[in-house]
PDB file of C-alpha atoms and ligand atoms in Angstrom:
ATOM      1  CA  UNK A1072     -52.374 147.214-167.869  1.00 32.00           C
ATOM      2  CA  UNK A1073     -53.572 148.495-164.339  1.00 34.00           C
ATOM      3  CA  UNK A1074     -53.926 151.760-165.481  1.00 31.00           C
ATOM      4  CA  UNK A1075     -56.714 150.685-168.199  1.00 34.00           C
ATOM      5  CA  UNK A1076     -57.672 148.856-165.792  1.00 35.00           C
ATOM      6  CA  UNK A1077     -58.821 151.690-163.381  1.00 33.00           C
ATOM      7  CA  UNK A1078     -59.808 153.737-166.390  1.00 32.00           C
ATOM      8  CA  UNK A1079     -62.614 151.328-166.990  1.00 34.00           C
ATOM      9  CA  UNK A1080     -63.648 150.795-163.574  1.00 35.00           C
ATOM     10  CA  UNK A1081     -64.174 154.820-163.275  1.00 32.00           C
ATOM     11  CA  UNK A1082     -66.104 154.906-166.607  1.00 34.00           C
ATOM     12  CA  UNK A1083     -68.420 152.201-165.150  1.00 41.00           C
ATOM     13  CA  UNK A1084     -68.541 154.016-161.614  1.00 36.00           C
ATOM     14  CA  UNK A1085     -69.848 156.677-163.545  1.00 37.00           C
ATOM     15  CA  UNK A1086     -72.118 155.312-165.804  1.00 44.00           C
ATOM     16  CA  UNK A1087     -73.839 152.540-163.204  1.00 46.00           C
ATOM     17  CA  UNK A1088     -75.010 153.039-159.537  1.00 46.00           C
ATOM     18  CA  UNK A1089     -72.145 152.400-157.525  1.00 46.00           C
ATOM     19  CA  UNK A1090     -71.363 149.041-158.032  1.00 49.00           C
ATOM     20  CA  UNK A1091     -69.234 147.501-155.223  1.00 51.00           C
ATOM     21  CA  UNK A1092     -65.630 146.388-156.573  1.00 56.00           C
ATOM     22  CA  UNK A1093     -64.307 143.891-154.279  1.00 61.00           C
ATOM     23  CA  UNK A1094     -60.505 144.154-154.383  1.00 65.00           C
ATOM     24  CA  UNK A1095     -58.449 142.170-156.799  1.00 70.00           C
ATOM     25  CA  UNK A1096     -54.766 141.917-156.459  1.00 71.00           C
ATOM     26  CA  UNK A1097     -52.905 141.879-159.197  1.00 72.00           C
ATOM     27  CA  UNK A1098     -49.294 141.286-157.174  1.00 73.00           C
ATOM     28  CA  UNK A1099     -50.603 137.966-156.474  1.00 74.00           C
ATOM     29  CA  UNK A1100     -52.709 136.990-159.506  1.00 78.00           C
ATOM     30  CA  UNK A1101     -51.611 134.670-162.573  1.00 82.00           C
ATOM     31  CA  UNK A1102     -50.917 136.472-166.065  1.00 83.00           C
ATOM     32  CA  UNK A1103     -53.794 134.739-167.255  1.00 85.00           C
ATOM     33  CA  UNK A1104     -56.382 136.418-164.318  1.00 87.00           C
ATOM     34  CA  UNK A1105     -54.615 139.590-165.286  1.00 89.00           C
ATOM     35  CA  UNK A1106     -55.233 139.068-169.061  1.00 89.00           C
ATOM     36  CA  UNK A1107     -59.079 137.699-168.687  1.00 91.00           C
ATOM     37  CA  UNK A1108     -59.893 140.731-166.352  1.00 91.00           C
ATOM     38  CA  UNK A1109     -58.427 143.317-168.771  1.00 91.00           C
ATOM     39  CA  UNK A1110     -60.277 141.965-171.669  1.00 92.00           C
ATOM     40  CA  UNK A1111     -63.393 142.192-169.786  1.00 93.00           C
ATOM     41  CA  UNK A1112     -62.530 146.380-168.969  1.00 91.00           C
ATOM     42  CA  UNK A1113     -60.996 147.030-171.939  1.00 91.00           C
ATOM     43  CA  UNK A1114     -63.938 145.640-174.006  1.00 91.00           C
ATOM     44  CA  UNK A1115     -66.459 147.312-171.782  1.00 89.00           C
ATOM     45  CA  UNK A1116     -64.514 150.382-171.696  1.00 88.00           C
ATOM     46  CA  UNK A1117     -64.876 150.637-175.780  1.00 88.00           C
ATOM     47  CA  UNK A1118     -68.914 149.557-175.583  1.00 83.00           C
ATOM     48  CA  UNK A1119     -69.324 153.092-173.664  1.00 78.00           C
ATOM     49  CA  UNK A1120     -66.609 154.826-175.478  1.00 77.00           C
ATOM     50  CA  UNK A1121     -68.655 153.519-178.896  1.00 73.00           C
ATOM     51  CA  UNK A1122     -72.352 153.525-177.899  1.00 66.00           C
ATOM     52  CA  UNK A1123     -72.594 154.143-174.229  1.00 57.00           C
ATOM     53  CA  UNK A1124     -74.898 151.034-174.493  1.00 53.00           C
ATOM     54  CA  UNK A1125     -74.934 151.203-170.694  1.00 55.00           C
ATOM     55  CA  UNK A1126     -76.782 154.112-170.813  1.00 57.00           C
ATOM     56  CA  UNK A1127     -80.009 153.285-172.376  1.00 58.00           C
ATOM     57  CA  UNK A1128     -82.077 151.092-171.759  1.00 59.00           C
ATOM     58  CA  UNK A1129     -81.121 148.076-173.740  1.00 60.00           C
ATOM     59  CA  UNK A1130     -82.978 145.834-175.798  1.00 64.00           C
ATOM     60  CA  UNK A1131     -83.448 142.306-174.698  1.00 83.00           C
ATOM     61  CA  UNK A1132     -84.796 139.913-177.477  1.00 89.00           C
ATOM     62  CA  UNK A1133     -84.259 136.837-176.436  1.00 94.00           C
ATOM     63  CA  UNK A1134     -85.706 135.655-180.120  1.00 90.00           C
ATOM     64  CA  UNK A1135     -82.878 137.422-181.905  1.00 87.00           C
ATOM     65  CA  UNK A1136     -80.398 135.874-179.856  1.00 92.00           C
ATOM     66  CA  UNK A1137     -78.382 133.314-181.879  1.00 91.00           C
ATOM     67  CA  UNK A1138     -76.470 130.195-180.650  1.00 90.00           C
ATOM     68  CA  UNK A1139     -72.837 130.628-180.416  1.00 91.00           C
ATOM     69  CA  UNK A1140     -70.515 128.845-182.685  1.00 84.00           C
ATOM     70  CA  UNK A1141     -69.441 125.385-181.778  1.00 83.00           C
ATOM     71  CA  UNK A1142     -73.027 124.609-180.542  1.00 90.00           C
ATOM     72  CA  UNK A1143     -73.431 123.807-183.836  1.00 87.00           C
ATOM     73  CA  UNK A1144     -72.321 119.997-182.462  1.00 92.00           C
ATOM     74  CA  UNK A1145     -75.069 119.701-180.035  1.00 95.00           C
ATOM     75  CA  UNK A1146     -79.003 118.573-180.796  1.00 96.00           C
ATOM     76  CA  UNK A1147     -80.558 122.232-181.100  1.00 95.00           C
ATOM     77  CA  UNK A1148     -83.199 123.371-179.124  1.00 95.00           C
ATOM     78  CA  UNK A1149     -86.612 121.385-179.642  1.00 96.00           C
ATOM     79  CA  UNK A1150     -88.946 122.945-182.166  1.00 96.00           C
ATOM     80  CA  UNK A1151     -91.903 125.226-180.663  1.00 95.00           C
ATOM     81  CA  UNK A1152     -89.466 126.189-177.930  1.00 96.00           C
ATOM     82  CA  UNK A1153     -88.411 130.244-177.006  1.00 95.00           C
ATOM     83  CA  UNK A1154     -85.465 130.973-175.283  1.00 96.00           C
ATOM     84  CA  UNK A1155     -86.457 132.532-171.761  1.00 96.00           C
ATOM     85  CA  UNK A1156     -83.387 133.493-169.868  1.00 97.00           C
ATOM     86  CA  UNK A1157     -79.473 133.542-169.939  1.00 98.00           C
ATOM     87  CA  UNK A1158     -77.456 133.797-167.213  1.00 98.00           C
ATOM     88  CA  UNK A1159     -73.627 133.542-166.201  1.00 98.00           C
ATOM     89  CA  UNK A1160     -73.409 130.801-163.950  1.00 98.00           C
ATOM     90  CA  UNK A1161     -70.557 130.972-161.333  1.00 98.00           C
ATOM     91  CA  UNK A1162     -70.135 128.299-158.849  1.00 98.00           C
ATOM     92  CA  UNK A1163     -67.742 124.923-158.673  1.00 98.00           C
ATOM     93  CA  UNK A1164     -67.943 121.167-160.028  1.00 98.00           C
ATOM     94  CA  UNK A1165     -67.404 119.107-157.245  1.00 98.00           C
ATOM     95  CA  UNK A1166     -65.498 115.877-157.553  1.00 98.00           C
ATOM     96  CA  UNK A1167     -64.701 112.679-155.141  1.00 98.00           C
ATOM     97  CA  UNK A1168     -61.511 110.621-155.676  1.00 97.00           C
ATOM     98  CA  UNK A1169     -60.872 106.989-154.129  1.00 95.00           C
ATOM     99  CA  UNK A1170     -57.642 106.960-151.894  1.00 89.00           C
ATOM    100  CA  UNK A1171     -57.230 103.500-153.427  1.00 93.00           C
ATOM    101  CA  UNK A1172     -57.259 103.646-157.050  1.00 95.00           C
ATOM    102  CA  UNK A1173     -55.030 107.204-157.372  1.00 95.00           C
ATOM    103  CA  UNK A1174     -54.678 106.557-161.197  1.00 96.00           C
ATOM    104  CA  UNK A1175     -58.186 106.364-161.687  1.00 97.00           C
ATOM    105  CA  UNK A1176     -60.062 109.491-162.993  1.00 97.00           C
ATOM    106  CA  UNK A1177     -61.921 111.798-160.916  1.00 98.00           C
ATOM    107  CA  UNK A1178     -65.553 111.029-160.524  1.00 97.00           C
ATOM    108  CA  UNK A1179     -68.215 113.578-161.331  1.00 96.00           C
ATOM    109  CA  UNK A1180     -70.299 114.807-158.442  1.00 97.00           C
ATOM    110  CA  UNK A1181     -72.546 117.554-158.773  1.00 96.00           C
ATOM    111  CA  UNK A1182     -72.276 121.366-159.296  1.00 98.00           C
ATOM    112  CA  UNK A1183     -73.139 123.985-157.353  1.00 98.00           C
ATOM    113  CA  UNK A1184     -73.724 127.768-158.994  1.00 98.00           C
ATOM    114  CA  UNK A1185     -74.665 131.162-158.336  1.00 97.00           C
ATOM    115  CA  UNK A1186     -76.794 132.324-161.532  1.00 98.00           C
ATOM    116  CA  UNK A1187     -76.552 135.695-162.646  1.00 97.00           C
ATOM    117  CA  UNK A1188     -78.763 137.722-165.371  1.00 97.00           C
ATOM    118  CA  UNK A1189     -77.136 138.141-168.510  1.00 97.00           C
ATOM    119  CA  UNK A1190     -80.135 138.002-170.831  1.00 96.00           C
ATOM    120  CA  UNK A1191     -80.182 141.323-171.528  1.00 93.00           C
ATOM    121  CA  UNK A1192     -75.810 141.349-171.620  1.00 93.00           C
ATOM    122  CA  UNK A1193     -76.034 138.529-174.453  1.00 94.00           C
ATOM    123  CA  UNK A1194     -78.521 139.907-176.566  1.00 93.00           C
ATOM    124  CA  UNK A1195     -76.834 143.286-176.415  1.00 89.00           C
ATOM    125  CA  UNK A1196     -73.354 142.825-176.701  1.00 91.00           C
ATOM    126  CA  UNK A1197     -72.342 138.909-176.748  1.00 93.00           C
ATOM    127  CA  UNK A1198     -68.711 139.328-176.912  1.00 93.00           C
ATOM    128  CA  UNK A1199     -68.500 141.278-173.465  1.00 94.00           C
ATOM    129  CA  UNK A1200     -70.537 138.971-172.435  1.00 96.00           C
ATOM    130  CA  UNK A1201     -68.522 135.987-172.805  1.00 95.00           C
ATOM    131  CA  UNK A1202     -65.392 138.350-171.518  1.00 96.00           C
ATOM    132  CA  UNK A1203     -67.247 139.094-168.387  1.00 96.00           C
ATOM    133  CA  UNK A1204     -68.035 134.901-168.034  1.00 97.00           C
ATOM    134  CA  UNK A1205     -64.140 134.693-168.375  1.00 96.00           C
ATOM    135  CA  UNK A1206     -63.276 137.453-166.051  1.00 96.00           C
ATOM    136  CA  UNK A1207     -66.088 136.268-163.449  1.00 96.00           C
ATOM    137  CA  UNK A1208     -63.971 133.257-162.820  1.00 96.00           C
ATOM    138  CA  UNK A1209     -61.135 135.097-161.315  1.00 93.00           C
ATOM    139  CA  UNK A1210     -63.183 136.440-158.526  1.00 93.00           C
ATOM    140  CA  UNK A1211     -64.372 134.536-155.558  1.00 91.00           C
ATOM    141  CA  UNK A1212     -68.664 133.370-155.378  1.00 91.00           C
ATOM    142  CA  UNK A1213     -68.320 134.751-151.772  1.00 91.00           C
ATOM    143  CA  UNK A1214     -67.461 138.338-153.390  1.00 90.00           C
ATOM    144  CA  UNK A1215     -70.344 138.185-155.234  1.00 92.00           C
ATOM    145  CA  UNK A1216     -72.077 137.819-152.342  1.00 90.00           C
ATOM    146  CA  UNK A1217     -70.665 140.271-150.012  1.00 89.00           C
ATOM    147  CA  UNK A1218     -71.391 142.771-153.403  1.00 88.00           C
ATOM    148  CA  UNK A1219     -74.846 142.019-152.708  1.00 90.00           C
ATOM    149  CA  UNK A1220     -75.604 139.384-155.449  1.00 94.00           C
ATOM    150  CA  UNK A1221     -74.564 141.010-158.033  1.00 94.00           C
ATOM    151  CA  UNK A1222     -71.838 139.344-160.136  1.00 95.00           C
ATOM    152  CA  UNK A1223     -68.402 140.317-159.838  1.00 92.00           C
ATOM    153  CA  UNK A1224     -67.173 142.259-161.861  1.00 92.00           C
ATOM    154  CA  UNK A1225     -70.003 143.670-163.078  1.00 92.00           C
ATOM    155  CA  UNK A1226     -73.018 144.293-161.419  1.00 88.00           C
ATOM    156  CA  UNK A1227     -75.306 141.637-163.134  1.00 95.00           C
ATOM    157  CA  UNK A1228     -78.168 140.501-160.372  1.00 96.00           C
ATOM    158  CA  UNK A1229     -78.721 137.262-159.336  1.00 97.00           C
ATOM    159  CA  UNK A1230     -81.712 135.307-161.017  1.00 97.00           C
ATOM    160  CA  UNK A1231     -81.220 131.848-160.063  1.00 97.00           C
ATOM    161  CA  UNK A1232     -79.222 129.162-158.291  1.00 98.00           C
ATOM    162  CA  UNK A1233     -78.273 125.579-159.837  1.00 98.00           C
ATOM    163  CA  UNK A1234     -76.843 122.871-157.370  1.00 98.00           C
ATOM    164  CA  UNK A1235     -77.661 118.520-157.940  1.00 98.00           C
ATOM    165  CA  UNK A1236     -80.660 117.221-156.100  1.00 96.00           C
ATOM    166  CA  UNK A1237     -79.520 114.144-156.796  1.00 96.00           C
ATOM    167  CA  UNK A1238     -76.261 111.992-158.767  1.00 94.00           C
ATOM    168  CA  UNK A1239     -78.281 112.445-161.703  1.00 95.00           C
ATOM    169  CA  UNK A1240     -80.449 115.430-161.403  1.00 98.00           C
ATOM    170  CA  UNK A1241     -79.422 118.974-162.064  1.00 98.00           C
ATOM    171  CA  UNK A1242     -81.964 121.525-160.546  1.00 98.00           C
ATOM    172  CA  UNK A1243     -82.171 125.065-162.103  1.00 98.00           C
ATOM    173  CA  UNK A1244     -83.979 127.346-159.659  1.00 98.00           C
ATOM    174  CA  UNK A1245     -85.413 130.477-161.545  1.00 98.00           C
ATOM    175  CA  UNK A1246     -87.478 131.446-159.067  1.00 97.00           C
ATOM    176  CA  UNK A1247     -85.217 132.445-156.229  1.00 96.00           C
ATOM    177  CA  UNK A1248     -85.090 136.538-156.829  1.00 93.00           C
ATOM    178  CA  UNK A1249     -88.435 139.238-157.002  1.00 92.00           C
ATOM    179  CA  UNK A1250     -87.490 140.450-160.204  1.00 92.00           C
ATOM    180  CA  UNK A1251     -86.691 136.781-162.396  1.00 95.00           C
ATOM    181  CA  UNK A1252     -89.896 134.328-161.485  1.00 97.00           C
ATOM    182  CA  UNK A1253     -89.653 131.478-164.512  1.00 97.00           C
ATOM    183  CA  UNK A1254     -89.765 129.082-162.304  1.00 98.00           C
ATOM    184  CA  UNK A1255     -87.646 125.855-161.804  1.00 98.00           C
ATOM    185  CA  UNK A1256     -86.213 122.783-163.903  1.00 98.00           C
ATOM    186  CA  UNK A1257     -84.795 119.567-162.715  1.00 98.00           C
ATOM    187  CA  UNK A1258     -83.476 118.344-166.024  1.00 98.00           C
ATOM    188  CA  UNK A1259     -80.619 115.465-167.050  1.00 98.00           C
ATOM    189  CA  UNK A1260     -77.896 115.705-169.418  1.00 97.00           C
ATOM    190  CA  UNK A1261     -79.008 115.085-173.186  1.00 98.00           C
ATOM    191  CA  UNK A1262     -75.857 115.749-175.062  1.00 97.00           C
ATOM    192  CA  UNK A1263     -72.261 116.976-174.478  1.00 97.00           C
ATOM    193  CA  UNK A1264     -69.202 117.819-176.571  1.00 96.00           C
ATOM    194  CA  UNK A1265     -66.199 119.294-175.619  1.00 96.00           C
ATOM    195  CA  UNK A1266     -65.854 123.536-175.634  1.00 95.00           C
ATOM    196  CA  UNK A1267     -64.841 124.728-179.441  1.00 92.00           C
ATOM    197  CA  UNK A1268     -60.740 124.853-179.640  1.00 89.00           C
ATOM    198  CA  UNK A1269     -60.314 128.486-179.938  1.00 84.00           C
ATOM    199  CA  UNK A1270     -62.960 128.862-176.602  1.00 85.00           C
ATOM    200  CA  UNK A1271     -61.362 126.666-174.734  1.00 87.00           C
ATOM    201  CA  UNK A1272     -57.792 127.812-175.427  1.00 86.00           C
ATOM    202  CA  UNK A1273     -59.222 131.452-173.714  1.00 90.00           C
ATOM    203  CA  UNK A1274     -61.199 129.542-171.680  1.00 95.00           C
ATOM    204  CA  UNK A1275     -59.085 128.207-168.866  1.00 95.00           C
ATOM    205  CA  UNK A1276     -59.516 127.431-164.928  1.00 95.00           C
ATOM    206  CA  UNK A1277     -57.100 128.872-162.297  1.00 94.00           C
ATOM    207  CA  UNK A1278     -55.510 125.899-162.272  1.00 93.00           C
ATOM    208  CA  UNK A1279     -54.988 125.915-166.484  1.00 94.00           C
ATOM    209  CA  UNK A1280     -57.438 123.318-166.245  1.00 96.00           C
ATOM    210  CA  UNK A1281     -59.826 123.329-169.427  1.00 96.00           C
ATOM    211  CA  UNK A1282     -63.168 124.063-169.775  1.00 97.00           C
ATOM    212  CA  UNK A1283     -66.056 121.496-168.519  1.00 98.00           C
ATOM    213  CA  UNK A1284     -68.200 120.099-171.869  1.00 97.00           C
ATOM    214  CA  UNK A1285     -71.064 122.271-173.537  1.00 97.00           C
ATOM    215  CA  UNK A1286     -73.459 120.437-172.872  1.00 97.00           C
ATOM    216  CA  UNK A1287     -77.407 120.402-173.964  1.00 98.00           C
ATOM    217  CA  UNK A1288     -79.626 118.905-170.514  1.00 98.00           C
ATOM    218  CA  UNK A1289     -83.598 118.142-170.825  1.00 98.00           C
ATOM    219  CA  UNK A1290     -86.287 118.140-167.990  1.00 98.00           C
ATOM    220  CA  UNK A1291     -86.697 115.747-165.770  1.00 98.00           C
ATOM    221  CA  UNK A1292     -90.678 115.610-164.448  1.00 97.00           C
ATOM    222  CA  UNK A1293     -91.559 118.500-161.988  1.00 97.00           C
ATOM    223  CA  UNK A1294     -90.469 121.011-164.576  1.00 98.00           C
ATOM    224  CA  UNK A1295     -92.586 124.336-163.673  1.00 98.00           C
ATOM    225  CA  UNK A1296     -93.202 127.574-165.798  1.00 98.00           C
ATOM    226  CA  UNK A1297     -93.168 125.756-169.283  1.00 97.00           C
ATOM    227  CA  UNK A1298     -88.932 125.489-169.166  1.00 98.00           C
ATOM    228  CA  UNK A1299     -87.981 122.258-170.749  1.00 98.00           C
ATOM    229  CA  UNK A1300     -84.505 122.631-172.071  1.00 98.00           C
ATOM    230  CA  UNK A1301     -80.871 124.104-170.674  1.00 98.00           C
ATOM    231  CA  UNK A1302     -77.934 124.798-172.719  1.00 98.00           C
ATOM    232  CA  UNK A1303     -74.149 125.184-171.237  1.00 98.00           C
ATOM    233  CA  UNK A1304     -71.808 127.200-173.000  1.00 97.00           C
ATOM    234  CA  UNK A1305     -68.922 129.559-172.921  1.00 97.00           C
ATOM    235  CA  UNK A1306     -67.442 127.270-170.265  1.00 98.00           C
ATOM    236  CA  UNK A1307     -64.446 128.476-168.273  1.00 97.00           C
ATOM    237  CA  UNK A1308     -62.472 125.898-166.319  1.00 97.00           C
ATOM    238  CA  UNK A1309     -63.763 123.394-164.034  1.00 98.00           C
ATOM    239  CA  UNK A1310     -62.147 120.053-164.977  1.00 98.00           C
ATOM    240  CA  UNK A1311     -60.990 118.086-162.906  1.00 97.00           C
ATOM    241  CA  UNK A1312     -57.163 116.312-163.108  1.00 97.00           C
ATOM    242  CA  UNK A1313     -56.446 112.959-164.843  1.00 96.00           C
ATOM    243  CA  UNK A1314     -56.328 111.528-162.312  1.00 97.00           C
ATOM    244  CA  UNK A1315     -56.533 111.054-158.467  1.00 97.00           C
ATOM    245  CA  UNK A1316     -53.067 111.370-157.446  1.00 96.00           C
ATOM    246  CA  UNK A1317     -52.334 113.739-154.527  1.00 95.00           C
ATOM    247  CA  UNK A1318     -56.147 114.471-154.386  1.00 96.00           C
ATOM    248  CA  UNK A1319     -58.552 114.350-151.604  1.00 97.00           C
ATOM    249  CA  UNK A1320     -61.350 112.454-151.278  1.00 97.00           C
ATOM    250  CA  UNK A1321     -63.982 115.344-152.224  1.00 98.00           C
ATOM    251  CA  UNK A1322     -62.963 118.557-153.900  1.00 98.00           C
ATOM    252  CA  UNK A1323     -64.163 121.390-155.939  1.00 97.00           C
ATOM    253  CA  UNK A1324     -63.119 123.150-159.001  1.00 98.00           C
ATOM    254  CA  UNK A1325     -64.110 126.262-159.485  1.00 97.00           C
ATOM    255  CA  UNK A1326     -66.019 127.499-162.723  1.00 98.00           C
ATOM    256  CA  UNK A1327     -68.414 130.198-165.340  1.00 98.00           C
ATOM    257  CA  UNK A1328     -70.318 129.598-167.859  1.00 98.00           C
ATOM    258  CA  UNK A1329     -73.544 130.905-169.545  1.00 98.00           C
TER     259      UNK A1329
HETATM  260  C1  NAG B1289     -83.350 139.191-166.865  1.00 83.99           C
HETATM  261  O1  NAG B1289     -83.864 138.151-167.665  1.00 83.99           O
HETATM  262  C2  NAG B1289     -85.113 138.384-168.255  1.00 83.99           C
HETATM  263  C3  NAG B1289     -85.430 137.237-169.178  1.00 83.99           C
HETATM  264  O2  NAG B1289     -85.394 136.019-168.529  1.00 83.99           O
HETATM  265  C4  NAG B1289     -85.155 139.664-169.059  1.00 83.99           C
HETATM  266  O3  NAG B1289     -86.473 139.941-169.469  1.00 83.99           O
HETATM  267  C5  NAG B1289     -84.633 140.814-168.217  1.00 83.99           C
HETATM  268  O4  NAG B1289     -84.574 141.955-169.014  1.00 83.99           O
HETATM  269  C6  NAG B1289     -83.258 140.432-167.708  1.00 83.99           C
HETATM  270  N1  NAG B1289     -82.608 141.526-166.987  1.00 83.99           N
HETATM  271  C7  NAG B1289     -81.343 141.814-167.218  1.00 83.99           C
HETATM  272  C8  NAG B1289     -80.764 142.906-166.378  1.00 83.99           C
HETATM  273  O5  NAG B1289     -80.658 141.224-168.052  1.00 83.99           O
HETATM  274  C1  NAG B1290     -70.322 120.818-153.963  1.00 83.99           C
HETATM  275  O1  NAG B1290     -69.415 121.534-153.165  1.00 83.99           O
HETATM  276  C2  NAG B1290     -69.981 122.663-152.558  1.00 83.99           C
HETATM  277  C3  NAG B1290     -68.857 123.455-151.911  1.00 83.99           C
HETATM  278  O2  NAG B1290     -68.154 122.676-151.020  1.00 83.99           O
HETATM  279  C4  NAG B1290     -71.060 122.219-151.594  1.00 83.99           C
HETATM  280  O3  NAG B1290     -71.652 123.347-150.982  1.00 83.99           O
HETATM  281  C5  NAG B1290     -72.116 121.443-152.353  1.00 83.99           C
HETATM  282  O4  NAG B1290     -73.074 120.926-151.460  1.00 83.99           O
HETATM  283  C6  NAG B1290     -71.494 120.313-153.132  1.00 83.99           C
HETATM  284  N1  NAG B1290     -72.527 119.742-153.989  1.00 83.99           N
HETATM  285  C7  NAG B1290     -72.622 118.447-154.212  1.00 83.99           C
HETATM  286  C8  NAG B1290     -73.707 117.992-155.124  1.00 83.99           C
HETATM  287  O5  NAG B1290     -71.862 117.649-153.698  1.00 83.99           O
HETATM  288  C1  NAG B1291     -81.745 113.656-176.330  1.00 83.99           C
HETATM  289  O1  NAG B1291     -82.969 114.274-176.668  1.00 83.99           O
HETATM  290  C2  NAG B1291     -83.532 113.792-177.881  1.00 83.99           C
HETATM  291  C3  NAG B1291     -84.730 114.661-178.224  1.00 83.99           C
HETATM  292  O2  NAG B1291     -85.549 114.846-177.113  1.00 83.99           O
HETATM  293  C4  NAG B1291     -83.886 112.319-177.694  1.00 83.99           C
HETATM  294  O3  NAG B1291     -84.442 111.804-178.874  1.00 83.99           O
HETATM  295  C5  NAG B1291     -82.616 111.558-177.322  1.00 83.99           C
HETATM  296  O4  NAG B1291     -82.962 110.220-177.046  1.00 83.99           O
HETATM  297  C6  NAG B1291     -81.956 112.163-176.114  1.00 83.99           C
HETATM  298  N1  NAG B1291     -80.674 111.502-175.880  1.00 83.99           N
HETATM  299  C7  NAG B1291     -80.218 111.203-174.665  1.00 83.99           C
HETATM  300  C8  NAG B1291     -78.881 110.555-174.605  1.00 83.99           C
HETATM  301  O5  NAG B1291     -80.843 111.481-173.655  1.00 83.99           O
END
């Protein structure tokens, strides 16, 4: 596996400007990292072989772009609405537990996320880009940022940020890089159902946890640049345990998704 592993990396050191490939140790790593990282390369190293689609410039309608299946079970996007922007978000779902009640459930609170831009990734090649969402996981956010905002391990830019400015209130901030100004949405959680089986069976945290919900949100007033609607899919990981037993009081669980 590590050899394809390199094999790709070179093809894409070749083909892209340097990217910066933090390390990642495969001694140490789970077969599951090992397996989501080398379907990322191996699928990217086939796109080049095939069409060196990395090599032009690629074609980004956003109108072609279909849903993926299993949205199918979410309220679609509102009529008169375009789709604007997709990105691979990579951050963690925080949780708090109560000492107390340790078979209770974890308690949902708040997300924080790097957002990366995949719209042109999606519209291109949607499989590699829900590889890349899988293998993203397996590095660290802080990597990301020491490889100058670019996602690792690719070298998708940054384009946004998404944390909770309040209990209620997710805020997606498009607006936070030169080169992706759509502005920002505050929005609340319309609809969620749980990731498709055969997703979220390829689809799991570094803990084996499953994937969070797909989830459909809608704005919240203070909406700017027209965006009214966000969709979460290809979820990786992210859930928290049953329940609070042996957990602290606050903790995070680290997840992707587009
Ligand atoms: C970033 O997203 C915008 C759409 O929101 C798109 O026009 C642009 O081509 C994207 N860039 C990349 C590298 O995907
Ligand atoms: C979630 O946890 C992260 C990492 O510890 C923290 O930076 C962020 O403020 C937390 N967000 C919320 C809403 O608690
Ligand atoms: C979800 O959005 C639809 C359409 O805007 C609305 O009719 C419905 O009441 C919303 N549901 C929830 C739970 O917010």
């Amino acid at each position: 596996m590590l050899p394809s592993l390199l094999f790709a990396s070179a093809l894409v050191a070749s083909t892209r400007a340097a990217p910066a490939y933090p390390k990642f140790d495969a001694a140490s790593s789970a077969p599951d990292d090992i397996r989501a990282l080398s379907d990322y390369f191996n699928l990217l190293a086939s796109k080049v072989h095939d069409s060196r689609i990395l090599d032009v410039a690629p074609v980004c309608d956003l109108s072609q772009v279909p849903q993926p299946a299993g949205a199918a079970d979410l309220p679609s996007p509102s009529a008169g609405l375009s789709l604007r922007h997709i990105a691979i978000g990579r951050g963690t779902q925080n949780y708090t537990c109560d000492g107390a009640t340790p078979d209770a459930a974890p308690q949902a609170a708040g997300a924080v996320a790097m957002l990366f831009n995949a719209s042109c990734l999606v519209a291109t090649s949607a499989d590699l880009a829900a590889a890349l969402t899988r293998a993203a996981l397996r590095f660290d956010v802080a990597q990301s940022r020491a490889a100058g905002e670019r996602l690792v391990p690719s070298d998708l830019p940054l384009s946004g940020l998404h944390f909770f400015a309040d209990a209620t209130t997710a805020l997606f901030k498009l607006d936070v890089s030169p080169a992706v100004q759509l502005g920002e949405l505050p929005c609340g959680k319309n609809a969620s159902v749980p990731a498709p089986p055969a997703d979220a069976a390829a689809s799991r945290g570094l803990q084996g946890e499953p994937p969070v919900p797909w989830l459909k949100l809608t704005a919240k007033p203070g909406a700017t640049g027209g965006l009214q609607e966000v969709f979460r899919f290809q979820t990786v990981g992210g859930s928290p345990p049953a329940t609070c037993r042996g957990m602290p009081e606050e903790f995070q669980v680290d997840y992707a998704a587009q």
